Coordinates of C-alpha atoms and ligand atoms in Angstrom, one line a residue:
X786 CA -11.4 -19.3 -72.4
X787 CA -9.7 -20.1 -75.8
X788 CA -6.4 -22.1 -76.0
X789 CA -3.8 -21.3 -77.8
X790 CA -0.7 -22.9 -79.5
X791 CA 2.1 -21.7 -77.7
X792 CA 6.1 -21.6 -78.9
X793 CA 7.9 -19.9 -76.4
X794 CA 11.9 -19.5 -77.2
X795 CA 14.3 -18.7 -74.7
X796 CA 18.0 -18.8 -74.3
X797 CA 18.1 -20.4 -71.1
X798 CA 15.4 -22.3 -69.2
X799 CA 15.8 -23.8 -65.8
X800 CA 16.8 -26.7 -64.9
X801 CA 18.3 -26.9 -68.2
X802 CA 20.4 -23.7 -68.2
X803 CA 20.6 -20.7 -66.4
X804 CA 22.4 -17.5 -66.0
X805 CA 19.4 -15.7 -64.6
X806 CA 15.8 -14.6 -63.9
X807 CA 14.9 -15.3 -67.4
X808 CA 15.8 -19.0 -67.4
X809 CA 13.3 -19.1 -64.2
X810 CA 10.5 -17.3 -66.3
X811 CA 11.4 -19.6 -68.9
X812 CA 11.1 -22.7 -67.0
X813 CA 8.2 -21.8 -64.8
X814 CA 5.6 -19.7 -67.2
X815 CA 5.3 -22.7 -69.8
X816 CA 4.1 -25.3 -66.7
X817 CA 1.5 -22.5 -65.7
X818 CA -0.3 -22.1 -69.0
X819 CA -0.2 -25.5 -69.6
X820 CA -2.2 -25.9 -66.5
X821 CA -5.0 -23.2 -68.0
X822 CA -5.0 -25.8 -71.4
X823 CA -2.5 -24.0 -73.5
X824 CA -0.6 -26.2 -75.6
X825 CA 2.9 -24.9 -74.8
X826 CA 6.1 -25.8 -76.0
X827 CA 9.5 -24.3 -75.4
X828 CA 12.0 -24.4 -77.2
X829 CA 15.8 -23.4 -76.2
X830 CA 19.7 -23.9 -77.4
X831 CA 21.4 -27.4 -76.4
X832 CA 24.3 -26.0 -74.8
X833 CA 27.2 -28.7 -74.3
X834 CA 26.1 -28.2 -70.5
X835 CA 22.8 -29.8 -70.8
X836 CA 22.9 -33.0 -69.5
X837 CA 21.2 -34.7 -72.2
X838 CA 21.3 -38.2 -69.6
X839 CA 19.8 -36.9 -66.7
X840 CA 17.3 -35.3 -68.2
X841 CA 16.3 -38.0 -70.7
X842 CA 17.0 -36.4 -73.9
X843 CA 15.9 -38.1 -77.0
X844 CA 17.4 -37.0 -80.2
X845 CA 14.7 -36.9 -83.0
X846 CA 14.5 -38.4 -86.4
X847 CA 15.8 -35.8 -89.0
X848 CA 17.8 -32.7 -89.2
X849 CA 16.9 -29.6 -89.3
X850 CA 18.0 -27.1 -92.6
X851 CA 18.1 -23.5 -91.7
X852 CA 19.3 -20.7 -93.9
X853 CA 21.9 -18.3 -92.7
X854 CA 21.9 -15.3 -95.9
X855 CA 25.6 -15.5 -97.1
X856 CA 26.9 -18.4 -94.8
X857 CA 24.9 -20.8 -96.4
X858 CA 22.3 -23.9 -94.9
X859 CA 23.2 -24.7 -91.4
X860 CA 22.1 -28.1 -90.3
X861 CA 21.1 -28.7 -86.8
X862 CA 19.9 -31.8 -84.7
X863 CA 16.9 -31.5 -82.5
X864 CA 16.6 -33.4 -79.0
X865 CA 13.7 -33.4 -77.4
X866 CA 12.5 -34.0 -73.4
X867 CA 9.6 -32.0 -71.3
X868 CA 10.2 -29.5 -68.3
X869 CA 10.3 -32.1 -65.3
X870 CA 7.4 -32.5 -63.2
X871 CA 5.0 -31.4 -66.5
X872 CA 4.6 -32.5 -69.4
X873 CA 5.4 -29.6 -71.3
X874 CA 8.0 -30.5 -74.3
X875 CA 11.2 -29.1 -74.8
X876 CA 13.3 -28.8 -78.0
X877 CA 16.7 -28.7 -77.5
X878 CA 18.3 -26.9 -81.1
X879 CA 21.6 -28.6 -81.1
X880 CA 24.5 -27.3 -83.6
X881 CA 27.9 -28.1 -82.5
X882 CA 29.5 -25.2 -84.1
X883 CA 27.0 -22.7 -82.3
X884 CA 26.6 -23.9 -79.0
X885 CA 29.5 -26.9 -77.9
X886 CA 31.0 -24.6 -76.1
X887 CA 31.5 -23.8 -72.0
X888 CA 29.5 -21.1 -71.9
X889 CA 26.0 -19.5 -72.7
X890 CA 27.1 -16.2 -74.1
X891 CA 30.7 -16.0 -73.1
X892 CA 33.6 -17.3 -71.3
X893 CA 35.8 -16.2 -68.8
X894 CA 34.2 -12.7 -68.9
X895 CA 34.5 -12.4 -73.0
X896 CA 31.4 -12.6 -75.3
X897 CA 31.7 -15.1 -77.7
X898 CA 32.7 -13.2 -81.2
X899 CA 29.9 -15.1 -83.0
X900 CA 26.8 -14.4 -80.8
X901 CA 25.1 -12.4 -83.7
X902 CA 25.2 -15.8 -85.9
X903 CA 24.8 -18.4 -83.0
X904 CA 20.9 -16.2 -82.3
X905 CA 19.9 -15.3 -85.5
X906 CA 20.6 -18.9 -85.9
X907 CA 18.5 -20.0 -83.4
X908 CA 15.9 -18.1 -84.1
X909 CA 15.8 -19.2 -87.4
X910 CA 15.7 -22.5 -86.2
X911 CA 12.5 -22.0 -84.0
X912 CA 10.7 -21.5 -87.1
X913 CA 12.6 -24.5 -89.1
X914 CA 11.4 -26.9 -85.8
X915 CA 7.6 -25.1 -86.3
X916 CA 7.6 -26.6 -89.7
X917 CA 9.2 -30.0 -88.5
X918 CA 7.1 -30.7 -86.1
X919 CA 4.2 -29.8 -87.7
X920 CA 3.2 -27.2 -84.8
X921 CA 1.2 -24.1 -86.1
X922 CA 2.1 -21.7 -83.5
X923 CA -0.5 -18.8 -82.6
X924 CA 1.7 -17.0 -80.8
X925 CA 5.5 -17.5 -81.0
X926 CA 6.9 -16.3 -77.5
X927 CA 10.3 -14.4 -77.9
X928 CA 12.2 -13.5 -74.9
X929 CA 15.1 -10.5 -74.7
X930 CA 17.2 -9.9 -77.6
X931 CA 18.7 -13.8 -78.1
X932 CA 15.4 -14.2 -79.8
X933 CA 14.3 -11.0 -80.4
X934 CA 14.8 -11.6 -84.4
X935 CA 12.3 -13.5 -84.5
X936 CA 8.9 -11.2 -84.9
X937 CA 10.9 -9.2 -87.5
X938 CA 11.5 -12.9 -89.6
X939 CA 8.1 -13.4 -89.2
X940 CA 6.8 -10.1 -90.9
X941 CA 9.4 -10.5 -93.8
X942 CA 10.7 -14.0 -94.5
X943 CA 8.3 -15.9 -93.3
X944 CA 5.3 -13.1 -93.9
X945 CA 3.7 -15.8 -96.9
X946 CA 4.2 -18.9 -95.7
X947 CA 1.1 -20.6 -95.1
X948 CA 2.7 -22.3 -91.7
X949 CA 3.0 -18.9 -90.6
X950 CA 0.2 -17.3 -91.5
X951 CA -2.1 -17.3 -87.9
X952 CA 0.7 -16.6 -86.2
X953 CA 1.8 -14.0 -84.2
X954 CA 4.7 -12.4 -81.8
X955 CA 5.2 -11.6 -77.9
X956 CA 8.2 -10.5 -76.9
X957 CA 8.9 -10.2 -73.6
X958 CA 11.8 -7.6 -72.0
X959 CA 13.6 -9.1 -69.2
X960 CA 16.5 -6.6 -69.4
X961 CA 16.9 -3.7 -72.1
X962 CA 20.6 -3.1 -71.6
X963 CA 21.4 -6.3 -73.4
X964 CA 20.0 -5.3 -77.0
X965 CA 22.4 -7.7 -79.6
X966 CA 23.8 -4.8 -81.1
X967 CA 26.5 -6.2 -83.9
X968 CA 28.0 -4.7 -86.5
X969 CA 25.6 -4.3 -90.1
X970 CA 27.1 -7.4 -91.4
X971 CA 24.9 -9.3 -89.6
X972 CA 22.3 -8.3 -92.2
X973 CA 23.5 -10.6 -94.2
X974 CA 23.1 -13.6 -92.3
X975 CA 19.6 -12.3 -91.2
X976 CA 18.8 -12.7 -94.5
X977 CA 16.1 -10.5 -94.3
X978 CA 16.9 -8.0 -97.0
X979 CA 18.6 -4.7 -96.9
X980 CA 15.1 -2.5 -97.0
X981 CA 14.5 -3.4 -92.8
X982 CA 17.8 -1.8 -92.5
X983 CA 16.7 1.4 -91.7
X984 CA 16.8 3.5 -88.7
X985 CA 13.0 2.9 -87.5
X986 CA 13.8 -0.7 -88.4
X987 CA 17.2 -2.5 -87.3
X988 CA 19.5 -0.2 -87.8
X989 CA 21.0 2.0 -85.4
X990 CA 24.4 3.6 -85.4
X991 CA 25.2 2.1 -88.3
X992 CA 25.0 -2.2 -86.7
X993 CA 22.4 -3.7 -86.2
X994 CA 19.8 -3.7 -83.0
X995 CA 18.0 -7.1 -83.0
X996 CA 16.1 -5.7 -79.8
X997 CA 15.0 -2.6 -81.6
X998 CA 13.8 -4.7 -84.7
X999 CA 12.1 -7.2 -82.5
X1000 CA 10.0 -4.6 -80.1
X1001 CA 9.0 -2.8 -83.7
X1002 CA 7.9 -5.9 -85.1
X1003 CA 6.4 -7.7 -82.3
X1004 CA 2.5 -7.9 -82.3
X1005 CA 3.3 -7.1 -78.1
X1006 CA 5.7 -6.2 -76.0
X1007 CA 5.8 -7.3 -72.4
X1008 CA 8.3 -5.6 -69.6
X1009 CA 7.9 -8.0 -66.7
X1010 CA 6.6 -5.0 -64.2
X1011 CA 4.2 -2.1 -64.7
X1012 CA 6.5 0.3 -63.3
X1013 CA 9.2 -1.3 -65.5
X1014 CA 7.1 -0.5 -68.7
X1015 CA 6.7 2.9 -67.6
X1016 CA 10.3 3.6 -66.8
X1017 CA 11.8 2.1 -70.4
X1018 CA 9.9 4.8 -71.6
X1019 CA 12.4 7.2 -70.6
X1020 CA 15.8 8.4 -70.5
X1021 CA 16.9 7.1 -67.6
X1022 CA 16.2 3.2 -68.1
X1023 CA 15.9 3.0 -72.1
X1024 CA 19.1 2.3 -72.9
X1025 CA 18.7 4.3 -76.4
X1026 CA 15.7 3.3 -76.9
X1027 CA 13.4 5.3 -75.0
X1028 CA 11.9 7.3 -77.6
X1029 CA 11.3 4.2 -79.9
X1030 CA 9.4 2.2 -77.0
X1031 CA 7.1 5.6 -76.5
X1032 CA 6.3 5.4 -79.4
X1033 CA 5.2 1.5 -79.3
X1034 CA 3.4 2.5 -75.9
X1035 CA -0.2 1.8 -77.3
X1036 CA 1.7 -2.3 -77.4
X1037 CA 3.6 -2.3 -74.5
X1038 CA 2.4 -4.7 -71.3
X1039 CA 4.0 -4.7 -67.5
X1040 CA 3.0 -8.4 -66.4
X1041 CA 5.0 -9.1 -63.5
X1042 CA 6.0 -12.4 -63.1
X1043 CA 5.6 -15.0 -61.1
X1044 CA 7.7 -17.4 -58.3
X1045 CA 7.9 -20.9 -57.9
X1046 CA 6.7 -21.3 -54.1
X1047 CA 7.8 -25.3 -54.5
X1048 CA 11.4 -24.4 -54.5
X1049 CA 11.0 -21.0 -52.4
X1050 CA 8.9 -21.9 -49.5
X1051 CA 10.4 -22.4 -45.9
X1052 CA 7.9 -24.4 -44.3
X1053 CA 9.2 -27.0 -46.9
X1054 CA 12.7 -26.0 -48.1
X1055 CA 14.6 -29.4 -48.9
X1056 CA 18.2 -26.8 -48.5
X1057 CA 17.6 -25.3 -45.1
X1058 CA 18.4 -26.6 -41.7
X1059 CA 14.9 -25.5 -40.1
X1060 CA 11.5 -25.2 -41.3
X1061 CA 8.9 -22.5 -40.1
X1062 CA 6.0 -20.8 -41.3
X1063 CA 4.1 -17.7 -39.9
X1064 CA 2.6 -19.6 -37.2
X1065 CA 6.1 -20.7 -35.8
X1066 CA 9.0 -19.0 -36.6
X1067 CA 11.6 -20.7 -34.8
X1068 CA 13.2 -22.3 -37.4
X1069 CA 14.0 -19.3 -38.3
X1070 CA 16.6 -18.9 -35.6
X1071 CA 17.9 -21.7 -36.0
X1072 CA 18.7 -20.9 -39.8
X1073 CA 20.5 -17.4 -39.0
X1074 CA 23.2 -19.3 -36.6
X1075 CA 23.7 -21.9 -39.4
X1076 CA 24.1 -19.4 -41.8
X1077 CA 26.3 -17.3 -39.4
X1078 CA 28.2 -20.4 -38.6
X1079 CA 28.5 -20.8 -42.4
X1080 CA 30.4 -17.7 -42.6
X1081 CA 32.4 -17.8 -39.4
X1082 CA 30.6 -15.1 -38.4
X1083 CA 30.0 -14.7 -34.6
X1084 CA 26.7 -16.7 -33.8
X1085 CA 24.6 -14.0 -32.0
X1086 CA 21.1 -13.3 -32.4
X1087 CA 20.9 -10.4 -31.2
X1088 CA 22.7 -8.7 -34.4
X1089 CA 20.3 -7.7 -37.6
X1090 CA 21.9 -10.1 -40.5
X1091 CA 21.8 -8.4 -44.0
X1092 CA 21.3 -10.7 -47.0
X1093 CA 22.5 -10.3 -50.4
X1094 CA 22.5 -12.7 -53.7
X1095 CA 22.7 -11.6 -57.1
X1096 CA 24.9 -11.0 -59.9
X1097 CA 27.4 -8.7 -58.9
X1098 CA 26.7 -6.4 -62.0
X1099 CA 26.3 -2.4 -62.0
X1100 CA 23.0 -2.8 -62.5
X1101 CA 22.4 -4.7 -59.0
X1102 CA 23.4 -1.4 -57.3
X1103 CA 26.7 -2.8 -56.2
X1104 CA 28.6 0.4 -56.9
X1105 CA 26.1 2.0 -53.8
X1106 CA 26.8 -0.6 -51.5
X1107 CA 30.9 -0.5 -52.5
X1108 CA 30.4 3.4 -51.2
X1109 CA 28.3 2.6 -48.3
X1110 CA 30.2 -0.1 -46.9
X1111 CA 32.5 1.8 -44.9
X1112 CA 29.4 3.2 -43.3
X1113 CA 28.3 0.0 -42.8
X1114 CA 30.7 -1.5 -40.9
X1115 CA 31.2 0.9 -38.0
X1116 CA 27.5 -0.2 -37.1
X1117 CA 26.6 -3.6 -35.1
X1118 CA 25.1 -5.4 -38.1
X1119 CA 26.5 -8.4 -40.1
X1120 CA 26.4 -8.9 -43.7
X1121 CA 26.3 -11.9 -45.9
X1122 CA 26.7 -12.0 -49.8
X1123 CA 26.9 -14.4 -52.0
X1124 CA 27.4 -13.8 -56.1
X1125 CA 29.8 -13.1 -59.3
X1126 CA 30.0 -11.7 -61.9
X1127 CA 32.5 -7.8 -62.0
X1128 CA 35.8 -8.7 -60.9
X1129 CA 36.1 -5.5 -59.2
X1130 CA 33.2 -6.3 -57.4
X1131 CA 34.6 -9.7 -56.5
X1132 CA 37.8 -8.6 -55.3
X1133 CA 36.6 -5.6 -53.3
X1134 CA 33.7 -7.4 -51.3
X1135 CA 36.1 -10.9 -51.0
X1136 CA 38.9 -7.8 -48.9
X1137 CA 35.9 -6.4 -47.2
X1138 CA 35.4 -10.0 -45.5
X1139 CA 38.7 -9.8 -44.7
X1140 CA 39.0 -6.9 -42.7
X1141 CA 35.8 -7.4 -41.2
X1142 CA 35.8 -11.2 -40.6
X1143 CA 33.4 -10.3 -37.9
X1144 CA 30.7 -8.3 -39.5
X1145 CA 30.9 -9.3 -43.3
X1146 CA 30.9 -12.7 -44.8
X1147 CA 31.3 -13.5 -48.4
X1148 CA 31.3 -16.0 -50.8
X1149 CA 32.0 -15.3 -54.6
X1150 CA 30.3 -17.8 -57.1
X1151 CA 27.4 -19.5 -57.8
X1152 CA 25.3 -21.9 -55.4
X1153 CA 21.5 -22.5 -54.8
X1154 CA 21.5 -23.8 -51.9
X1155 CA 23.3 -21.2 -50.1
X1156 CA 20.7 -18.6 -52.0
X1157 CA 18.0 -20.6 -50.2
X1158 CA 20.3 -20.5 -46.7
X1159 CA 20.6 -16.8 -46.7
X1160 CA 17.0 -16.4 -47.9
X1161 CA 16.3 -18.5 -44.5
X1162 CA 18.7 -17.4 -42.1
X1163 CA 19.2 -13.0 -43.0
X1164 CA 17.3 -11.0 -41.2
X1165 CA 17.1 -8.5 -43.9
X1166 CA 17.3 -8.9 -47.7
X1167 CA 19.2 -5.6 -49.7
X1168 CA 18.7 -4.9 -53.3
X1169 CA 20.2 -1.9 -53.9
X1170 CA 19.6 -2.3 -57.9
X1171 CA 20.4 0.7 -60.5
X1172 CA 17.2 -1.2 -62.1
X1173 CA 15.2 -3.9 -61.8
X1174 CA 12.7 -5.2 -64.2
X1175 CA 10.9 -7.4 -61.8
X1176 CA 13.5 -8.9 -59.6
X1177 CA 12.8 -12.4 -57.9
X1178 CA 15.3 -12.5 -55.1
X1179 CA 12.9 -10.0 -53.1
X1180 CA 9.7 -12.2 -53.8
X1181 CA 11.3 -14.7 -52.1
X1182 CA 12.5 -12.8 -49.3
X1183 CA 9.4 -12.2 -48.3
X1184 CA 8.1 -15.5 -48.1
X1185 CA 10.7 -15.8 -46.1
X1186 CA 10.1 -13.4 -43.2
X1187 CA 13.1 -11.5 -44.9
X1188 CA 12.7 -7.6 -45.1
X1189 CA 13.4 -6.4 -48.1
X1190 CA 15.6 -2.9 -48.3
X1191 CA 15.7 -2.2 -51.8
X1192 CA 15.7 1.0 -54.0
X1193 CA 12.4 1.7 -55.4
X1194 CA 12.7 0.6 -59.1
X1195 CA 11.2 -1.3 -61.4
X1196 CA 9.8 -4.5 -59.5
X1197 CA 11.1 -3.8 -56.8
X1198 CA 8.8 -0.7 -55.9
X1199 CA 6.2 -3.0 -57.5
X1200 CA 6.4 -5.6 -55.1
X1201 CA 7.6 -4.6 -52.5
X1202 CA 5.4 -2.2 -49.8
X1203 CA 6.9 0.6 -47.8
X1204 CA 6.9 0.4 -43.9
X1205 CA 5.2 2.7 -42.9
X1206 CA 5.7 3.2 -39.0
X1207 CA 2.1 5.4 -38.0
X1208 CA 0.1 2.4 -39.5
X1209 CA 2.8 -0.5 -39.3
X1210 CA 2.0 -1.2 -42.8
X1211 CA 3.8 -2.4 -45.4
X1212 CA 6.4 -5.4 -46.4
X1213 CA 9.7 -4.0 -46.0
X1214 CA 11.8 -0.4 -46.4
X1215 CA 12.3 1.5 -49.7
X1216 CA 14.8 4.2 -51.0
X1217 CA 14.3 6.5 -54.0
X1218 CA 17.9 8.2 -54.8
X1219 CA 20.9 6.0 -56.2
X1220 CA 23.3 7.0 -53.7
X1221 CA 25.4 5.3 -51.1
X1222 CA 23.7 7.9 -48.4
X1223 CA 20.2 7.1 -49.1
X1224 CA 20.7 3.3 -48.9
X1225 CA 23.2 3.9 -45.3
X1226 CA 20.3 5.9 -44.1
X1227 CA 17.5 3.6 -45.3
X1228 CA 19.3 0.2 -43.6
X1229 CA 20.0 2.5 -40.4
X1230 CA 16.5 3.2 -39.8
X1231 CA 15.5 -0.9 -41.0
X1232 CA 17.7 -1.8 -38.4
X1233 CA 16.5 1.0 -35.6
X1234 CA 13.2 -0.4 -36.2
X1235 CA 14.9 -4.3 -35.5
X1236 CA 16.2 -2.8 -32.2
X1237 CA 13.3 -1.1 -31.0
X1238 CA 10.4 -2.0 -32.2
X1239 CA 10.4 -6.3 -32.4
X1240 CA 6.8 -6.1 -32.4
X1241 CA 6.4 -4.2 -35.5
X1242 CA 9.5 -6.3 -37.1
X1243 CA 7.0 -9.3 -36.6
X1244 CA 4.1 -7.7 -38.1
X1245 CA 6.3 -6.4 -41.6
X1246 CA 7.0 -10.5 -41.6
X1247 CA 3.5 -11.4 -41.3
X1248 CA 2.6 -8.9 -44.0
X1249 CA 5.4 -10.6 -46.2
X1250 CA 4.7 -13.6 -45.5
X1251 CA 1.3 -13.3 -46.4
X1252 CA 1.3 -11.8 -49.8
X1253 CA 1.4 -14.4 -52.9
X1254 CA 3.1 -13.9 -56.4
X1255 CA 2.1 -16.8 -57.9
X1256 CA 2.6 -18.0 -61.5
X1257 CA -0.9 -18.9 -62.1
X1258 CA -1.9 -15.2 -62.0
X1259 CA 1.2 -14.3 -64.4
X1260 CA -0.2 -16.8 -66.6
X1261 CA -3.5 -15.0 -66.8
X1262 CA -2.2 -12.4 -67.6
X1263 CA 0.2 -13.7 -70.6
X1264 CA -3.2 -15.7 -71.6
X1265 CA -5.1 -12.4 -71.8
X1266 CA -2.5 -11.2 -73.6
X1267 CA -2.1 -14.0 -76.2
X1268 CA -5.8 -13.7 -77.2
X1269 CA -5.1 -10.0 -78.1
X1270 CA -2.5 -10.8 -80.3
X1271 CA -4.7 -13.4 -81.8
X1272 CA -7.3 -10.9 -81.7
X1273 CA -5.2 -8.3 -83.5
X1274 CA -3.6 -10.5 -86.4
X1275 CA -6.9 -11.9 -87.6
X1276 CA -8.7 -8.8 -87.3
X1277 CA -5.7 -7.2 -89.3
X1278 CA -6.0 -9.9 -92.2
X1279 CA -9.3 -9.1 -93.2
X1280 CA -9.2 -5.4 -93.5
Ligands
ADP2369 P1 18.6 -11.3 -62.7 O1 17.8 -12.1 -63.6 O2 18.7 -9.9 -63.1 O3 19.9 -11.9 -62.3 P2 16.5 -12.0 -60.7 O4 16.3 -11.5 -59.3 O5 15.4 -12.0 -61.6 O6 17.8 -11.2 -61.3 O7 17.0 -13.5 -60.7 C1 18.2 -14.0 -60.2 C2 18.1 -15.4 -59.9 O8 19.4 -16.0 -59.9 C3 17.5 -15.8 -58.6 O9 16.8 -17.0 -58.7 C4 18.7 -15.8 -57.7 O10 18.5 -16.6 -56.5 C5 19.7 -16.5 -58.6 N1 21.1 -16.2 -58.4 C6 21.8 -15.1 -58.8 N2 23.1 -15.1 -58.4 C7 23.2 -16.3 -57.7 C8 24.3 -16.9 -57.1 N3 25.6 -16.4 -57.1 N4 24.1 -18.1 -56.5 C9 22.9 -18.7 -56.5 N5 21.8 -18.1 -57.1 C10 22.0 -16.9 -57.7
GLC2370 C1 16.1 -10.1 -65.8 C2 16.0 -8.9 -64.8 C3 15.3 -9.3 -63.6 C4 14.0 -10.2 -63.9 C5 14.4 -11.3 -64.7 C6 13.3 -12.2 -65.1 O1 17.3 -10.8 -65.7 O2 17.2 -8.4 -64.5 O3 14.9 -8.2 -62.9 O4 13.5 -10.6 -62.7 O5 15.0 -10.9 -65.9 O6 12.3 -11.6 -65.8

């Protein structure tokens, strides 16, 4: 197998950063390839919440000049450390102005006013570090649209420069319904010239699209499930851009992606209060009355216990569990949720636990370790989502003996087996229709089935249980990918 030279840029990469599934791609893809001999490096923002002391930054020698069109050279800093427990390098782009702030990409609910210059800037600076550090990239990995500038710098900025010139562009789709749409000024600070504003280009509406120029320009395009790629292709989950993304079809991957089984595996779970694994699940137990305990919830085991964690964003479904809910609590189950995010969302769910201190427990922020308690100790694991582009809450459920009820999108349907009662196959209970009655009726007949049929719960566990999403077979797939691109950019320099 060939190796490759590697950049991958991300916004956020765990443990550095995170907001989301991407920083976990981010911080768990690079340690896989490195393992198959790719030399990898990442590459990300130094947010003033990076603890530059517990993860042993060291700043390097020199600065770095990038050009931003009309606003002139910005200079940036460069730290440097590796992901831990590899020794895969980060570089940490650090620029006071761009990124000393609280948050990633907003504050208290607000976008920052600037994020069109703080990514183009960044993405700039991938290929200023490229040249710094000497590192000829053959594939520069961009990831959503914080980075998706970068493919369309390569084919025009950077299209001569013999740094550049065996290098091509991934970029992966984590979620189209951010895009980095700004308004056409940001042109200017692109810097890549007024001709690639055009409407099969950047342009769109009259701003700019940095998603739609990177997908054009990128040698590949990767949505991070099959069904995913399929569904972007239309209407319904394109965001705008449907048409476009058909029409880059022939470039467009669905490699799902992978889970960390040494942070998500209960038989050695460092957060939870027991351990257990298919040939003992009693530790199980023991987890659902912590976790019932947890949220004053009445400790009985013989109530189904719904899980939930996630953003609390449209797209999570949460408008089809705010309908159902009602529903819900007329029936003997309890329900535990944990997340942020739409302060609607917040405030509705946080008087929900109020009235039903009994049945519905709720806690509104962010906290791993209680992810990992209600991945242990629910019964059930609900993902009602809108979309889904792969989803990793669900993976982990079902390591976790924890039946997934989700809506059959994206990964989700991917992933995730329907039970189906005449065989007892499956790993857990799907719905197709985005509606509050379809996911009532879908956790009424999960929870039937809990009643009923025990034996048959035990076997949709042991199915879970069983399956593997592993980040070694992601990597294989990315790897596969990468030689394409390779492939492709050679091939297309000789013709
Ligand atoms: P998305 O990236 O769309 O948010 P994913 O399912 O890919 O969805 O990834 C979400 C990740 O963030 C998971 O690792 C999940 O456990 C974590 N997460 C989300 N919200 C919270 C929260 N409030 N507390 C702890 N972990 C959370
Ligand atoms: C996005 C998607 C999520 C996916 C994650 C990692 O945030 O919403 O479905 O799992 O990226 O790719």
């Amino acid at each position: 197998m060939m190796k490759f030279n590697i950049l991958l840029a991300a916004s956020e990469v765990v443990p550095f950063a995170k907001s989301g599934g991407l920083a976990d791609v981010a911080g768990a893809l690079p340690k896989a390839l490195r393992a198959m001999g790719h030399d990898v490096r990442v590459v990300m923002p130094r947010y003033y919440i990076v603890d530059r002391e517990k993860y042993k930054l060291t700043l390097r020698k020199g600065v770095l000049g990038v050009p931003m069109g009309t606003m002139g050279e910005a200079w940036a800093a460069v730290y440097e450390g590796v992901l831990p427990g590899s020794d895969v390098p980060v570089y940490f782009i650090e620029h006071e102005g761009f990124f000393g702030r609280k948050g990633l990409y907003d504050e208290d609910g607000f976008a920052y006013g600037d994020n069109d210059n703080r990514f183009i800037f960044f993405s700039k600076a991938v290929f200023q570090l490229a040249k710094m550090l000497r590192f000829r990239p053959d594939v520069i990995h961009a990831n959503d649209w914080h980075t998706a500038a970068i493919p369309v710098l390569l084919n025009s900025t950077y299209a001569f420069d013999p740094d550049f010139e065996d290098t091509g562009t991934l970029l992966t789709l984590h979620n189209l319904q951010h895009q980095g749409r700004f308004y056409e000024g940001a042109m200017d600070v692109l810097g890549v010239g007024w001709e690639h504003f055009n409407s099969d280009e950047l342009e769109e509406f009259g701003g700019i699209n940095l998603l739609k120029g990177g997908i054009v320009h990128a040698d590949a395009v990767n949505a991070v499930s099959r069904k995913y790629a399929h569904e972007i292709r239309t209407a319904e989950f394109g965001w705008g851009l449907e048409a476009l993304i058909d029409a880059n079809a022939y470039k467009l991957y669905g490699i799902l992606n992978g889970v960390d089984y040494e942070e998500w595996s209960p038989a050695e779970d460092d957060y939870i209060p027991a351990h257990y694994d298919t040939s003992d699940f009693s530790g199980k137990a023991v987890c659902k009355r912590e976790l019932q305990h947890e949220f004053g919830l009445p400790e009985r085991d013989d109530v189904p216990l719904i899980g939930l964690v996630g953003r609390l964003a449209e797209q999570k479904g949460i408008s089809l569990l705010a309908g159902a809910i009602w529903n819900l609590m007329e029936m003997d189950i309890q329900i535990v949720l944990l997340g942020t995010g739409e302060k609607w969302a917040e405030h509705f769910f946080s008087d929900v636990a109020e009235k039903y201190p009994e049945k519905f427990g709720c806690f509104i922020g962010y906290r791993n370790d209680l992810a990992h308690h209600i991945e242990a100790g629910s019964d059930f694991f609900l993902m009602p989502s809108l979309f889904e582009p792969c989803g990793l809450n669900q993976i982990y459920s079902l390591r976790y003996g924890t039946l997934p009820i989700v809506r059959a999108t994206g990964g989700l349907d991917d992933t995730i087996e329907n039970y189906d009662e005449k065989r007892g196959s499956g790993t857990g209970f799907k719905f197709e229709f985005a509606t509050p009655e379809a996911l009532t009726s879908t956790l009424r007949w999960a929870v039937g089935i809990w009643n009923e049929d025990p034996e048959a719960i035990e076997q949709l566990r042991l199915n879970g249980m069983n399956q593997r999403f592993d980040w070694s077979a992601a990597a294989e797939g990315y790897s596969a990918l990468y030689c394409k691109i390779v492939g492709g950019r050679r091939s297309s320099r000789y013709q």
